[in-house]
Coordinates of C-alpha atoms in Angstrom, one line a residue:
X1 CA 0.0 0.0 0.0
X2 CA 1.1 3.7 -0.7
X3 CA 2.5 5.5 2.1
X4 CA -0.1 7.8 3.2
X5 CA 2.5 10.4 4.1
X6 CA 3.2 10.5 0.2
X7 CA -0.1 10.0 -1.2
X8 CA 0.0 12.3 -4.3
X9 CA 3.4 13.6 -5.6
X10 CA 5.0 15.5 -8.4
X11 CA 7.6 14.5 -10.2
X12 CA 10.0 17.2 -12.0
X13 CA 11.7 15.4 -14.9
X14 CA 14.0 17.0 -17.1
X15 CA 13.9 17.6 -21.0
X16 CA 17.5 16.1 -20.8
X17 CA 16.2 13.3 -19.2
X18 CA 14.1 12.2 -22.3
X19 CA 16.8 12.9 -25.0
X20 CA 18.5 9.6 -23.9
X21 CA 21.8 9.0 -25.3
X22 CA 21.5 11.9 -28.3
X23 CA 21.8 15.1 -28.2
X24 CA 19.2 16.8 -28.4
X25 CA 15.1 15.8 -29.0
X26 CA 13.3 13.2 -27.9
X27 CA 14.8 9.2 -27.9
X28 CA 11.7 7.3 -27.8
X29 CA 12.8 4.0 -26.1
X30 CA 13.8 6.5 -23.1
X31 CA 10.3 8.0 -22.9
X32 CA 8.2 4.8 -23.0
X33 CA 10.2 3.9 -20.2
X34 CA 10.0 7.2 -18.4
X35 CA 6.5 6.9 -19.0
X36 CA 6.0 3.0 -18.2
X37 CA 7.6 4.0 -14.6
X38 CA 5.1 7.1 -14.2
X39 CA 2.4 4.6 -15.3
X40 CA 3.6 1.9 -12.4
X41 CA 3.2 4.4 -10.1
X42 CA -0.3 5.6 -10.8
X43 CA -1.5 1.9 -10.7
X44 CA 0.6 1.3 -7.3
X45 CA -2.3 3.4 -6.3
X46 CA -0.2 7.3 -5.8
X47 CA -1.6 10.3 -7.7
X48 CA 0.6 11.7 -9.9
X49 CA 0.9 15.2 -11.7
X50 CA 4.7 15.3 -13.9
X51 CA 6.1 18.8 -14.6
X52 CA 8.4 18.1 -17.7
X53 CA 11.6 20.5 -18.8
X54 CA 12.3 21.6 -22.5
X55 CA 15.9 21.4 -22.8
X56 CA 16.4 18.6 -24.9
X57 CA 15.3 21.6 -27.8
X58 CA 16.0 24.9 -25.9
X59 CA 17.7 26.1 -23.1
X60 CA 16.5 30.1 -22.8
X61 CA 19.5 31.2 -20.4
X62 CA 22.0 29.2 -23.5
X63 CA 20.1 31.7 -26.0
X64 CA 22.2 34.6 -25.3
X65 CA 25.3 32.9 -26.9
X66 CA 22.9 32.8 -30.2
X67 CA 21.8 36.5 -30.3
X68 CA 18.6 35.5 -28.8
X69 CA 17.5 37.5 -25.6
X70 CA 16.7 35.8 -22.3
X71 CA 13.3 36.3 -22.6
X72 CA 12.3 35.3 -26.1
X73 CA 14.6 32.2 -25.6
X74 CA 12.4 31.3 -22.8
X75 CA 9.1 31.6 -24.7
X76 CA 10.9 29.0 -27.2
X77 CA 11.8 26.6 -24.2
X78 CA 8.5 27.2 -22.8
X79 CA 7.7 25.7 -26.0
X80 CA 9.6 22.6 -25.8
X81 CA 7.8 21.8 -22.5
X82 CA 4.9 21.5 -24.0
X83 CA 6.1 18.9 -26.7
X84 CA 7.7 17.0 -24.3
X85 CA 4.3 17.0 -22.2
X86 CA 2.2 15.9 -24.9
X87 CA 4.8 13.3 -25.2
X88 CA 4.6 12.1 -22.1
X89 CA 0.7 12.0 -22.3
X90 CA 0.7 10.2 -25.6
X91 CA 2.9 7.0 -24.2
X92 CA 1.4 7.0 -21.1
X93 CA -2.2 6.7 -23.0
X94 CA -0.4 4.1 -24.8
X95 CA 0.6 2.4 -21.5
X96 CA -3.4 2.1 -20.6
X97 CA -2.6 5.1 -17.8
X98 CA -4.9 7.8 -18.6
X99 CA -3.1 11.2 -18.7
X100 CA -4.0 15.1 -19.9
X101 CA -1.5 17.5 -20.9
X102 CA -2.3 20.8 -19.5
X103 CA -0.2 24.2 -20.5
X104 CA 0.5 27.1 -18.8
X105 CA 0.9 28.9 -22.1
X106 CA -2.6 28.8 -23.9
X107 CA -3.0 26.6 -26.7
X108 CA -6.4 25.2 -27.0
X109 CA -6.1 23.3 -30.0
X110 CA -3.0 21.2 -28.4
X111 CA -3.7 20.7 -24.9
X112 CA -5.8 22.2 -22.1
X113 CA -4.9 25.4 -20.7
X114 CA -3.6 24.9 -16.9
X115 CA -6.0 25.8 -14.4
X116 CA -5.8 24.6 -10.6
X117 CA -9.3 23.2 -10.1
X118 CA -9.6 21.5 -13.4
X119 CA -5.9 19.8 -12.7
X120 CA -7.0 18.7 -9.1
X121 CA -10.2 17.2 -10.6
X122 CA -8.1 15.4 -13.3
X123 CA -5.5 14.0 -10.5
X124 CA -8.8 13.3 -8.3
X125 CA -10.5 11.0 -11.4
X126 CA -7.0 9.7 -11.8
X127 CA -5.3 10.7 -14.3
X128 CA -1.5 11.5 -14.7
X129 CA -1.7 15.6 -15.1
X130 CA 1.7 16.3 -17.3
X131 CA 2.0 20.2 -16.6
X132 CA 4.3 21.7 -19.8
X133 CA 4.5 25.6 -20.2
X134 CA 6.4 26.1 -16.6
X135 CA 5.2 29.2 -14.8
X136 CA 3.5 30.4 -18.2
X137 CA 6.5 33.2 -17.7
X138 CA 9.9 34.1 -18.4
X139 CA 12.9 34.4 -16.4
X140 CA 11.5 31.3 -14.1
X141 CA 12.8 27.9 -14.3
X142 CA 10.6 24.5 -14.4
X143 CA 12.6 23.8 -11.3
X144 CA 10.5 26.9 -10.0
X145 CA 7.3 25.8 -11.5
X146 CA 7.6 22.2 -10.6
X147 CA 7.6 24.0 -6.5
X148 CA 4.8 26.2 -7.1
X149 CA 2.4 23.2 -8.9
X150 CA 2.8 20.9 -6.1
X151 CA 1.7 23.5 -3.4
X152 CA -1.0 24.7 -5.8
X153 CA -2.2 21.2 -5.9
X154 CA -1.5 19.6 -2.5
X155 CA 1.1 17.3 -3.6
X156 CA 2.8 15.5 -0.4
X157 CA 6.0 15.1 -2.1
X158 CA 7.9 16.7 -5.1
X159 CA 10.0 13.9 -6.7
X160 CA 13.0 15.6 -8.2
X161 CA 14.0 13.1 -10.9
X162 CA 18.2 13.3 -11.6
X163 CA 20.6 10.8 -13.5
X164 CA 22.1 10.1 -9.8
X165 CA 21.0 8.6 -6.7
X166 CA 20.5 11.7 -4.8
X167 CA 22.2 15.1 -3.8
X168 CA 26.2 14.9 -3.3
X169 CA 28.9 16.8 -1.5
X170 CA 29.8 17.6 -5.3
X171 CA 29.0 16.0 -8.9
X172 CA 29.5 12.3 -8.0
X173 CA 31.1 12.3 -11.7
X174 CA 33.7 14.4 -11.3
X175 CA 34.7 13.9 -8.0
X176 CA 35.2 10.2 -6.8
X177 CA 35.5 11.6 -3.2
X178 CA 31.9 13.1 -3.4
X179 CA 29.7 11.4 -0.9
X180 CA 25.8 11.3 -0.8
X181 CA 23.5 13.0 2.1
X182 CA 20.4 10.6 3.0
X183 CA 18.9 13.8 4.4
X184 CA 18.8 17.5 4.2
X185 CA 16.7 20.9 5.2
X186 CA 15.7 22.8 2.6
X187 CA 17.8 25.7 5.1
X188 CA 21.0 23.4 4.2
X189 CA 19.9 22.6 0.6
X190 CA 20.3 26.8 0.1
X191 CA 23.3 27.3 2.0
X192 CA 25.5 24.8 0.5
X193 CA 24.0 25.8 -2.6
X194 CA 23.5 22.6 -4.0
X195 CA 22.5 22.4 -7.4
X196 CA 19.8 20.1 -7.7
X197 CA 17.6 22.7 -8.0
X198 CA 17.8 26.5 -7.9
X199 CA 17.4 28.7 -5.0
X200 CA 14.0 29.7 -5.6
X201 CA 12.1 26.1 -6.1
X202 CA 13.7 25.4 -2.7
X203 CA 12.6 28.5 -1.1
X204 CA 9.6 28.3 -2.2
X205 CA 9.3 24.4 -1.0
X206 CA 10.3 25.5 2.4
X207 CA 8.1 28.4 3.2
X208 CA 5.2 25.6 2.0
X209 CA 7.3 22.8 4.1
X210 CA 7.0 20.5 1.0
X211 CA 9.6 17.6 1.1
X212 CA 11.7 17.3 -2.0
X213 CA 13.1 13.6 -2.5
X214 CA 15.4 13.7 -5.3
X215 CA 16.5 10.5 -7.0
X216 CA 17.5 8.7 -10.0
X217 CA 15.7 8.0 -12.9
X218 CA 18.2 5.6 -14.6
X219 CA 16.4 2.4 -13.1
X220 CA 13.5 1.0 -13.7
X221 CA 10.6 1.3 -11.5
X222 CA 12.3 4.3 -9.6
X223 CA 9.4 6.5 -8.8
X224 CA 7.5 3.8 -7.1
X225 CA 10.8 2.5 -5.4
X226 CA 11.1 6.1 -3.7
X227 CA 7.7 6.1 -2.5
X228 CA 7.3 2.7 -1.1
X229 CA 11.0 3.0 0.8
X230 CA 12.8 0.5 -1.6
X231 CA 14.9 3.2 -3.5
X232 CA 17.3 5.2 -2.7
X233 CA 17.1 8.7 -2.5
X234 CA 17.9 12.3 -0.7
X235 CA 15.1 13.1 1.3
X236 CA 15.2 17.7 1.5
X237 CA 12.5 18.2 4.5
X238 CA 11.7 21.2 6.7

């Protein structure tokens, strides 16, 4: 059974996380398996709402180096979140989970436009809610927007999905003396100035005293392994 603590979550993936091993895009074997894991997860019986990245096509604050102002390269990754979320919708449909895309940017003739009580009713009828458009604003990262959606719509948990086990002393990658914390205040998290997430997603998580478990999405079944104590993970709490 679901841990009650944990009941409905969001996870924050990445657009890198669904680019797999090119470049840049989407690599379709890695998001039917990011999906299929999202889809365990909803039948394990956990509500689920995903707020997806767009940098596997655009990265707004990499813009500058083309000539492209921080704003308007926003508005083009804003756009990548949404193809990555009607994505994700599409191969969870396709996994038998039942899913709506919702954008914070309107576009009515893609996807429903984000709205708090309609997403909420969605997660309530169970479906997956896959949130693309971040905040619907520039200048503010889906790290940002993955915080404010899981206040908005009582999440228990925000699921920060990585391609590590957790938050490190330092990138676990580069440094073979890094070592891993099992637990961490959100005060720590902005002191150390880890860079799991930015400053803001964890200030807003702990003025709402959400919990932020970030873990690795590299292994199969990962999401339901964090929230039924099996995986392993860095719990950021109050």
């Amino acid at each position: 059974m679901p841990n009650p603590a944990y009941r409905r979550v969001l996870v924050k993936l990445s657009g890198e996380a669904l680019q797999g091993p090119g470049e840049a895009g989407l690599h379709g074997p890695t998001l039917v398996a990011i999906s299929n894991d999202i889809a365990e997860a909803r039948r394990a019986g956990f509500e689920v709402a995903v707020v997806v990245g767009g940098g596997n096509f655009f990265r707004g604050v990499k813009g500058t180096a083309q000539g492209i102002d921080r704003v308007r390269g926003d508005s083009i990754g804003m756009l990548g979140t949404v193809m990555n979320a009607l994505a994700i919708e599409g191969a969870l449909v396709g996994h038998g989970c039942e899913a709506r895309a919702m954008s914070a940017v309107a576009m009515p003739t893609l996807c429903d436009t984000y709205e708090r009580n309609m997403a909420r009713r969605h997660i309530e009828a169970g479906r997956v809610v896959v949130l693309g458009g971040g905040t619907g604003n520039p200048l503010f990262t889906t790290d940002t927007a993955a915080a404010l959606r899981a206040v908005e719509l009582s999440c228990d948990a925000l699921l920060k999905a990585t391609n590590v086990d957790g938050v490190y002393t330092a990138d676990p990658k580069l440094d073979r003396t890094a070592t891993r914390y099992e637990r961490l205040t959100h005060d720590e998290a902005i002191a150390k100035d880890l860079k799991v997430m930015d400053t803001a997603a964890f200030a807003l998580a702990r003025e709402s005293r959400l919990p932020i478990l970030v873990f690795s999405i590299q292994e199969p079944g990962a999401i339901t392994a964090v929230l039924t104590g099996k995986g392993r993970f860095t719990a950021v709490v109050p």
